[in-house]
Amino acid sequence: MGPSAADHKALGNKSGHARLRKEPLLTDFSKFKAGDYKGAEADYTRAIQLDPADPLFYTNRAFSRVKLQAWEQCVEDCLKSIELQRDNMKAFYYLAQAQIALHQPNVGLTSALTAYDLCQKSGNASISNICNLILEAKKQKWEMRDRERRRRHNPLCLELEESLRKNAGDELSELKRRQDLGEISFTAASEERADISDIVRVKIEDLQNVFAIADPEHMQRREVPDYLIDQISFSVMHDPVLTKTGQSYERATILEHLRHSKTDPLTREPLSSLDLRPNLALKEDCAKFLEENGWAVDW
């Protein structure tokens, strides 16, 4: 879900590139565009050695490490970049991605919300991606709570789930070792990593379905459909309204947003309260879902 190479080019690193032009060895930035993320990582490492006070070098190396899924190192780069530039939206964005990948949804949600606030203030076009990241963090946070709930009712199911996740983790670690040794290319490793993740996800879903059939009251997974969630508060909507572009928001949160900015939070198009219309069909869906799933109030 990370930004494209075009986004990377627009990170605002003109001053950093100007410095790099003083060093011939660091003038070639085609590696990132060509998908050579290890090479790009190495170039940014050398750039940091030349100028360790430039936050954008750490941000750019973090982006390379997002692509490499080197999450711990990505966190280190982001934290250093934020230390140097407190309002570095990209650093908070990459930091949230890494923290969520490391199954740290609480801090990941905090980082994503900070990125969201900075993105709103700057008018950056990444707002939609950040919204998706916030939802992912909230889902992961909820799933951790839900696993604990199901563990209390049937510890065997969770033990089997954890065994499947551990086996997949061991496979991913071995895959990373082979990639680091050059035994497998980045592209092949990415494809194999995706296959491992898909296989374990399907196995866990099948396992959960078996236990849910046996004990539907306690073992059914609890999920909130994305279309019921407000893209500003990231909670289930109660009184959704529709904009002229077809996007739905919770009435109270979009009105509060319009007090500070007369634009659509996602599309950035001009928007006023007069453009809002009740979304009655969605309101009925939200009410029905909350009536049948009272737990979702706390989602």
mmCIF file of C-alpha atoms in Angstrom:
data_model
loop_
_atom_site.group_PDB
_atom_site.id
_atom_site.type_symbol
_atom_site.label_atom_id
_atom_site.label_comp_id
_atom_site.label_asym_id
_atom_site.label_seq_id
_atom_site.Cartn_x
_atom_site.Cartn_y
_atom_site.Cartn_z
ATOM 1 C CA MET A 1 0.000 0.000 0.000
ATOM 2 C CA GLY A 2 3.088 2.222 -0.022
ATOM 3 C CA PRO A 3 3.502 5.245 -2.318
ATOM 4 C CA SER A 4 4.663 4.854 -5.897
ATOM 5 C CA ALA A 5 8.026 5.812 -7.300
ATOM 6 C CA ALA A 6 6.390 9.030 -8.509
ATOM 7 C CA ASP A 7 5.432 9.840 -4.905
ATOM 8 C CA HIS A 8 9.010 9.164 -3.902
ATOM 9 C CA LYS A 9 10.273 11.679 -6.457
ATOM 10 C CA ALA A 10 8.020 14.320 -4.930
ATOM 11 C CA LEU A 11 9.133 13.862 -1.332
ATOM 12 C CA GLY A 12 10.531 17.364 -1.230
ATOM 13 C CA ASN A 13 14.171 16.337 -1.215
ATOM 14 C CA LYS A 14 15.569 19.008 -3.533
ATOM 15 C CA SER A 15 18.030 20.302 -0.973
ATOM 16 C CA GLY A 16 19.278 16.777 -0.320
ATOM 17 C CA HIS A 17 19.754 16.111 -4.020
ATOM 18 C CA ALA A 18 21.639 19.368 -4.394
ATOM 19 C CA ARG A 19 24.089 18.190 -1.747
ATOM 20 C CA LEU A 20 24.407 14.821 -3.417
ATOM 21 C CA ARG A 21 25.429 16.441 -6.687
ATOM 22 C CA LYS A 22 28.662 17.422 -4.944
ATOM 23 C CA GLU A 23 29.507 13.730 -4.715
ATOM 24 C CA PRO A 24 29.599 11.952 -8.118
ATOM 25 C CA LEU A 25 29.128 8.521 -6.573
ATOM 26 C CA LEU A 26 25.679 9.513 -5.318
ATOM 27 C CA THR A 27 24.156 11.081 -8.407
ATOM 28 C CA ASP A 28 22.412 7.975 -9.770
ATOM 29 C CA PHE A 29 18.868 7.640 -8.372
ATOM 30 C CA SER A 30 17.672 5.213 -11.000
ATOM 31 C CA LYS A 31 18.089 2.279 -8.612
ATOM 32 C CA PHE A 32 14.916 2.987 -6.682
ATOM 33 C CA LYS A 33 12.904 3.516 -9.856
ATOM 34 C CA ALA A 34 14.263 0.259 -11.275
ATOM 35 C CA GLY A 35 13.242 -1.663 -8.150
ATOM 36 C CA ASP A 36 16.810 -2.044 -6.843
ATOM 37 C CA TYR A 37 15.814 -1.166 -3.294
ATOM 38 C CA LYS A 38 18.959 -2.659 -1.748
ATOM 39 C CA GLY A 39 21.052 -0.439 -3.994
ATOM 40 C CA ALA A 40 18.919 2.588 -3.147
ATOM 41 C CA GLU A 41 19.243 1.768 0.557
ATOM 42 C CA ALA A 42 23.023 1.659 0.202
ATOM 43 C CA ASP A 43 23.078 5.013 -1.625
ATOM 44 C CA TYR A 44 21.006 6.692 1.084
ATOM 45 C CA THR A 45 23.271 5.167 3.735
ATOM 46 C CA ARG A 46 26.252 6.809 2.070
ATOM 47 C CA ALA A 47 24.310 10.073 1.801
ATOM 48 C CA ILE A 48 23.622 9.946 5.553
ATOM 49 C CA GLN A 49 27.317 9.422 6.197
ATOM 50 C CA LEU A 50 28.023 12.625 4.233
ATOM 51 C CA ASP A 51 25.229 14.630 5.878
ATOM 52 C CA PRO A 52 23.731 12.965 8.995
ATOM 53 C CA ALA A 53 21.697 16.096 9.818
ATOM 54 C CA ASP A 54 19.382 15.917 6.783
ATOM 55 C CA PRO A 55 16.063 14.265 7.821
ATOM 56 C CA LEU A 56 15.073 13.553 4.210
ATOM 57 C CA PHE A 57 17.911 11.073 3.723
ATOM 58 C CA TYR A 58 16.549 9.013 6.630
ATOM 59 C CA THR A 59 13.001 9.314 5.251
ATOM 60 C CA ASN A 60 14.097 8.158 1.800
ATOM 61 C CA ARG A 61 16.076 5.249 3.217
ATOM 62 C CA ALA A 62 13.030 4.339 5.295
ATOM 63 C CA PHE A 63 10.977 4.225 2.087
ATOM 64 C CA SER A 64 13.524 1.825 0.552
ATOM 65 C CA ARG A 65 13.248 -0.292 3.691
ATOM 66 C CA VAL A 66 9.447 -0.296 3.443
ATOM 67 C CA LYS A 67 9.889 -1.838 0.004
ATOM 68 C CA LEU A 68 12.393 -4.336 1.431
ATOM 69 C CA GLN A 69 10.096 -5.021 4.396
ATOM 70 C CA ALA A 70 13.048 -4.346 6.709
ATOM 71 C CA TRP A 71 10.648 -3.103 9.341
ATOM 72 C CA GLU A 72 12.911 -2.721 12.405
ATOM 73 C CA GLN A 73 15.454 -0.689 10.436
ATOM 74 C CA CYS A 74 12.626 1.361 8.920
ATOM 75 C CA VAL A 75 11.419 2.271 12.414
ATOM 76 C CA GLU A 76 14.916 3.432 13.372
ATOM 77 C CA ASP A 77 15.167 5.660 10.282
ATOM 78 C CA CYS A 78 11.737 7.176 10.819
ATOM 79 C CA LEU A 79 12.385 7.969 14.463
ATOM 80 C CA LYS A 80 15.682 9.645 13.562
ATOM 81 C CA SER A 81 14.011 11.644 10.776
ATOM 82 C CA ILE A 82 11.238 12.759 13.153
ATOM 83 C CA GLU A 83 13.833 13.742 15.731
ATOM 84 C CA LEU A 84 15.365 16.047 13.104
ATOM 85 C CA GLN A 85 12.045 17.291 11.674
ATOM 86 C CA ARG A 86 9.016 17.004 13.953
ATOM 87 C CA ASP A 87 6.449 17.701 11.224
ATOM 88 C CA ASN A 88 7.802 15.099 8.762
ATOM 89 C CA MET A 89 4.543 13.575 7.549
ATOM 90 C CA LYS A 90 6.243 10.956 5.349
ATOM 91 C CA ALA A 91 8.318 9.717 8.278
ATOM 92 C CA PHE A 92 5.201 9.202 10.416
ATOM 93 C CA TYR A 93 3.513 7.479 7.457
ATOM 94 C CA TYR A 94 6.359 4.990 6.932
ATOM 95 C CA LEU A 95 6.700 4.562 10.703
ATOM 96 C CA ALA A 96 3.043 3.563 10.966
ATOM 97 C CA GLN A 97 3.443 1.035 8.144
ATOM 98 C CA ALA A 98 6.430 -0.547 9.878
ATOM 99 C CA GLN A 99 4.790 -0.645 13.309
ATOM 100 C CA ILE A 100 1.646 -2.268 11.904
ATOM 101 C CA ALA A 101 3.769 -4.817 10.022
ATOM 102 C CA LEU A 102 5.518 -5.580 13.337
ATOM 103 C CA HIS A 103 2.082 -6.124 14.955
ATOM 104 C CA GLN A 104 2.311 -3.023 17.120
ATOM 105 C CA PRO A 105 -1.133 -1.546 16.388
ATOM 106 C CA ASN A 106 -1.297 0.812 19.368
ATOM 107 C CA VAL A 107 1.803 2.820 18.449
ATOM 108 C CA GLY A 108 1.042 2.250 14.756
ATOM 109 C CA LEU A 109 -2.350 3.904 15.179
ATOM 110 C CA THR A 110 -0.772 6.867 16.970
ATOM 111 C CA SER A 111 1.780 7.308 14.167
ATOM 112 C CA ALA A 112 -0.880 6.985 11.464
ATOM 113 C CA LEU A 113 -3.139 9.547 13.160
ATOM 114 C CA THR A 114 -0.202 11.959 13.425
ATOM 115 C CA ALA A 115 0.507 11.457 9.715
ATOM 116 C CA TYR A 116 -3.183 12.086 9.027
ATOM 117 C CA ASP A 117 -3.166 15.389 10.938
ATOM 118 C CA LEU A 118 0.017 16.566 9.204
ATOM 119 C CA CYS A 119 -1.375 15.500 5.839
ATOM 120 C CA GLN A 120 -4.570 17.474 6.450
ATOM 121 C CA LYS A 121 -2.575 20.605 7.288
ATOM 122 C CA SER A 122 -0.275 20.324 4.291
ATOM 123 C CA GLY A 123 -2.901 19.308 1.731
ATOM 124 C CA ASN A 124 -0.775 16.318 0.679
ATOM 125 C CA ALA A 125 -2.390 13.868 -1.745
ATOM 126 C CA SER A 126 -1.557 10.827 0.426
ATOM 127 C CA ILE A 127 -4.647 11.286 2.631
ATOM 128 C CA SER A 128 -6.496 8.276 1.199
ATOM 129 C CA ASN A 129 -3.546 5.920 1.772
ATOM 130 C CA ILE A 130 -3.176 7.187 5.331
ATOM 131 C CA CYS A 131 -6.896 6.616 5.978
ATOM 132 C CA ASN A 132 -6.475 3.005 4.885
ATOM 133 C CA LEU A 133 -3.492 2.685 7.199
ATOM 134 C CA ILE A 134 -5.494 3.994 10.167
ATOM 135 C CA LEU A 135 -8.244 1.492 9.458
ATOM 136 C CA GLU A 136 -5.664 -1.302 9.234
ATOM 137 C CA ALA A 137 -4.225 -0.309 12.622
ATOM 138 C CA LYS A 138 -7.691 -0.197 14.202
ATOM 139 C CA LYS A 139 -8.548 -3.587 12.713
ATOM 140 C CA GLN A 140 -5.320 -5.114 13.981
ATOM 141 C CA LYS A 141 -5.901 -3.580 17.412
ATOM 142 C CA TRP A 142 -9.456 -4.933 17.496
ATOM 143 C CA GLU A 143 -8.358 -8.362 16.275
ATOM 144 C CA MET A 144 -5.878 -8.615 19.150
ATOM 145 C CA ARG A 145 -8.684 -7.911 21.620
ATOM 146 C CA ASP A 146 -10.979 -10.331 19.815
ATOM 147 C CA ARG A 147 -8.358 -13.095 19.869
ATOM 148 C CA GLU A 148 -8.085 -12.646 23.624
ATOM 149 C CA ARG A 149 -11.870 -12.891 23.935
ATOM 150 C CA ARG A 150 -11.916 -16.115 21.932
ATOM 151 C CA ARG A 151 -8.920 -17.459 23.844
ATOM 152 C CA ARG A 152 -10.887 -17.259 27.090
ATOM 153 C CA HIS A 153 -13.685 -19.361 25.578
ATOM 154 C CA ASN A 154 -11.583 -21.857 23.644
ATOM 155 C CA PRO A 155 -7.816 -21.751 24.200
ATOM 156 C CA LEU A 156 -7.254 -24.692 21.830
ATOM 157 C CA CYS A 157 -8.314 -22.664 18.801
ATOM 158 C CA LEU A 158 -5.896 -19.839 19.635
ATOM 159 C CA GLU A 159 -3.070 -22.288 20.345
ATOM 160 C CA LEU A 160 -3.531 -23.790 16.898
ATOM 161 C CA GLU A 161 -3.670 -20.316 15.339
ATOM 162 C CA GLU A 162 -0.441 -19.307 17.048
ATOM 163 C CA SER A 163 1.218 -22.515 15.882
ATOM 164 C CA LEU A 164 0.271 -21.727 12.283
ATOM 165 C CA ARG A 165 1.565 -18.161 12.638
ATOM 166 C CA LYS A 166 4.835 -19.392 14.175
ATOM 167 C CA ASN A 167 5.407 -21.834 11.326
ATOM 168 C CA ALA A 168 4.764 -19.064 8.809
ATOM 169 C CA GLY A 169 7.114 -16.763 10.723
ATOM 170 C CA ASP A 170 9.856 -19.392 10.599
ATOM 171 C CA GLU A 171 9.364 -19.734 6.835
ATOM 172 C CA LEU A 172 9.561 -15.951 6.390
ATOM 173 C CA SER A 173 12.748 -15.778 8.479
ATOM 174 C CA GLU A 174 14.352 -18.487 6.367
ATOM 175 C CA LEU A 175 13.270 -16.666 3.222
ATOM 176 C CA LYS A 176 14.866 -13.443 4.468
ATOM 177 C CA ARG A 177 18.094 -15.320 5.250
ATOM 178 C CA ARG A 178 18.210 -16.688 1.701
ATOM 179 C CA GLN A 179 17.516 -13.242 0.257
ATOM 180 C CA ASP A 180 20.242 -11.627 2.377
ATOM 181 C CA LEU A 181 22.727 -14.258 1.143
ATOM 182 C CA GLY A 182 21.753 -13.608 -2.463
ATOM 183 C CA GLU A 183 20.335 -17.089 -2.954
ATOM 184 C CA ILE A 184 17.022 -15.651 -4.126
ATOM 185 C CA SER A 185 16.170 -12.390 -5.887
ATOM 186 C CA PHE A 186 14.104 -9.606 -4.354
ATOM 187 C CA THR A 187 11.248 -10.228 -6.815
ATOM 188 C CA ALA A 188 11.189 -13.980 -6.179
ATOM 189 C CA ALA A 189 11.363 -13.429 -2.418
ATOM 190 C CA SER A 190 8.458 -10.955 -2.569
ATOM 191 C CA GLU A 191 6.322 -13.449 -4.471
ATOM 192 C CA GLU A 192 7.185 -16.287 -2.089
ATOM 193 C CA ARG A 193 6.540 -14.029 0.917
ATOM 194 C CA ALA A 194 3.080 -13.190 -0.426
ATOM 195 C CA ASP A 195 2.357 -16.900 -1.003
ATOM 196 C CA ILE A 196 3.345 -17.796 2.574
ATOM 197 C CA SER A 197 1.135 -15.020 3.967
ATOM 198 C CA ASP A 198 -1.834 -16.043 1.817
ATOM 199 C CA ILE A 199 -1.527 -19.709 2.751
ATOM 200 C CA VAL A 200 -1.395 -19.066 6.503
ATOM 201 C CA ARG A 201 -4.306 -16.609 6.256
ATOM 202 C CA VAL A 202 -6.495 -19.199 4.511
ATOM 203 C CA LYS A 203 -5.507 -21.912 7.012
ATOM 204 C CA ILE A 204 -6.373 -19.667 9.973
ATOM 205 C CA GLU A 205 -9.698 -18.666 8.424
ATOM 206 C CA ASP A 206 -10.576 -22.335 7.839
ATOM 207 C CA LEU A 207 -9.614 -23.171 11.418
ATOM 208 C CA GLN A 208 -11.714 -20.308 12.807
ATOM 209 C CA ASN A 209 -14.707 -21.380 10.718
ATOM 210 C CA VAL A 210 -14.538 -24.895 12.157
ATOM 211 C CA PHE A 211 -14.574 -23.615 15.731
ATOM 212 C CA ALA A 212 -17.224 -20.980 14.909
ATOM 213 C CA ILE A 213 -19.562 -23.706 13.622
ATOM 214 C CA ALA A 214 -19.084 -25.637 16.844
ATOM 215 C CA ASP A 215 -19.594 -22.592 19.101
ATOM 216 C CA PRO A 216 -21.030 -19.675 17.075
ATOM 217 C CA GLU A 217 -21.914 -17.555 20.110
ATOM 218 C CA HIS A 218 -18.357 -17.326 21.406
ATOM 219 C CA MET A 219 -16.032 -18.192 18.525
ATOM 220 C CA GLN A 220 -17.435 -16.187 15.607
ATOM 221 C CA ARG A 221 -14.951 -13.557 14.438
ATOM 222 C CA ARG A 222 -16.090 -9.981 14.894
ATOM 223 C CA GLU A 223 -15.490 -7.642 11.964
ATOM 224 C CA VAL A 224 -16.820 -4.253 10.907
ATOM 225 C CA PRO A 225 -17.422 -3.755 7.157
ATOM 226 C CA ASP A 226 -15.281 -0.917 5.793
ATOM 227 C CA TYR A 227 -18.226 0.868 4.176
ATOM 228 C CA LEU A 228 -19.810 1.475 7.596
ATOM 229 C CA ILE A 229 -16.747 3.341 8.903
ATOM 230 C CA ASP A 230 -16.399 7.127 8.825
ATOM 231 C CA GLN A 231 -13.192 8.258 7.090
ATOM 232 C CA ILE A 232 -12.594 11.070 9.595
ATOM 233 C CA SER A 233 -13.326 9.580 13.029
ATOM 234 C CA PHE A 234 -12.731 5.978 11.864
ATOM 235 C CA SER A 235 -15.715 4.788 13.893
ATOM 236 C CA VAL A 236 -18.987 3.176 12.812
ATOM 237 C CA MET A 237 -21.321 5.877 11.482
ATOM 238 C CA HIS A 238 -24.678 6.697 13.059
ATOM 239 C CA ASP A 239 -25.901 9.557 10.856
ATOM 240 C CA PRO A 240 -24.066 9.338 7.509
ATOM 241 C CA VAL A 241 -24.319 12.080 4.909
ATOM 242 C CA LEU A 242 -23.338 11.976 1.256
ATOM 243 C CA THR A 243 -21.143 14.526 -0.558
ATOM 244 C CA LYS A 244 -21.535 15.517 -4.193
ATOM 245 C CA THR A 245 -18.643 13.176 -5.076
ATOM 246 C CA GLY A 246 -20.443 10.196 -3.554
ATOM 247 C CA GLN A 247 -18.315 9.885 -0.402
ATOM 248 C CA SER A 248 -20.119 9.275 2.897
ATOM 249 C CA TYR A 249 -19.096 10.733 6.260
ATOM 250 C CA GLU A 250 -20.566 10.896 9.742
ATOM 251 C CA ARG A 251 -22.545 14.157 9.831
ATOM 252 C CA ALA A 252 -20.971 15.509 13.023
ATOM 253 C CA THR A 253 -17.377 14.840 11.945
ATOM 254 C CA ILE A 254 -17.700 16.283 8.433
ATOM 255 C CA LEU A 255 -19.396 19.414 9.783
ATOM 256 C CA GLU A 256 -16.594 19.847 12.296
ATOM 257 C CA HIS A 257 -14.062 19.395 9.489
ATOM 258 C CA LEU A 258 -15.823 22.023 7.346
ATOM 259 C CA ARG A 259 -15.501 24.547 10.161
ATOM 260 C CA HIS A 260 -11.743 24.516 9.535
ATOM 261 C CA SER A 261 -11.503 23.619 5.844
ATOM 262 C CA LYS A 262 -14.094 24.042 3.075
ATOM 263 C CA THR A 263 -12.830 20.991 1.175
ATOM 264 C CA ASP A 264 -13.615 17.294 0.983
ATOM 265 C CA PRO A 265 -11.116 15.552 3.339
ATOM 266 C CA LEU A 266 -10.310 12.871 0.763
ATOM 267 C CA THR A 267 -10.673 14.484 -2.666
ATOM 268 C CA ARG A 268 -9.712 18.059 -1.667
ATOM 269 C CA GLU A 269 -12.512 19.381 -3.865
ATOM 270 C CA PRO A 270 -14.484 22.417 -2.618
ATOM 271 C CA LEU A 271 -17.249 21.373 -0.219
ATOM 272 C CA SER A 272 -19.793 23.139 1.988
ATOM 273 C CA SER A 273 -22.497 21.982 4.368
ATOM 274 C CA LEU A 274 -25.063 22.775 1.663
ATOM 275 C CA ASP A 275 -23.575 20.003 -0.476
ATOM 276 C CA LEU A 276 -24.366 17.318 2.123
ATOM 277 C CA ARG A 277 -27.336 14.988 1.739
ATOM 278 C CA PRO A 278 -28.573 12.276 4.157
ATOM 279 C CA ASN A 279 -27.507 8.789 3.134
ATOM 280 C CA LEU A 280 -30.633 7.012 4.339
ATOM 281 C CA ALA A 281 -29.778 3.579 2.936
ATOM 282 C CA LEU A 282 -26.372 3.587 4.632
ATOM 283 C CA LYS A 283 -27.897 4.920 7.860
ATOM 284 C CA GLU A 284 -30.277 1.951 7.882
ATOM 285 C CA ASP A 285 -27.361 -0.455 7.291
ATOM 286 C CA CYS A 286 -25.353 1.103 10.141
ATOM 287 C CA ALA A 287 -28.309 0.952 12.538
ATOM 288 C CA LYS A 288 -29.013 -2.677 11.662
ATOM 289 C CA PHE A 289 -25.377 -3.665 12.081
ATOM 290 C CA LEU A 290 -25.073 -1.957 15.482
ATOM 291 C CA GLU A 291 -28.341 -3.493 16.620
ATOM 292 C CA GLU A 292 -27.080 -6.982 15.786
ATOM 293 C CA ASN A 293 -23.470 -6.331 16.901
ATOM 294 C CA GLY A 294 -23.521 -4.200 20.024
ATOM 295 C CA TRP A 295 -19.778 -4.754 20.539
ATOM 296 C CA ALA A 296 -19.087 -2.585 17.435
ATOM 297 C CA VAL A 297 -19.892 0.584 19.403
ATOM 298 C CA ASP A 298 -16.443 0.231 20.984
ATOM 299 C CA TRP A 299 -14.649 -0.612 17.723
#
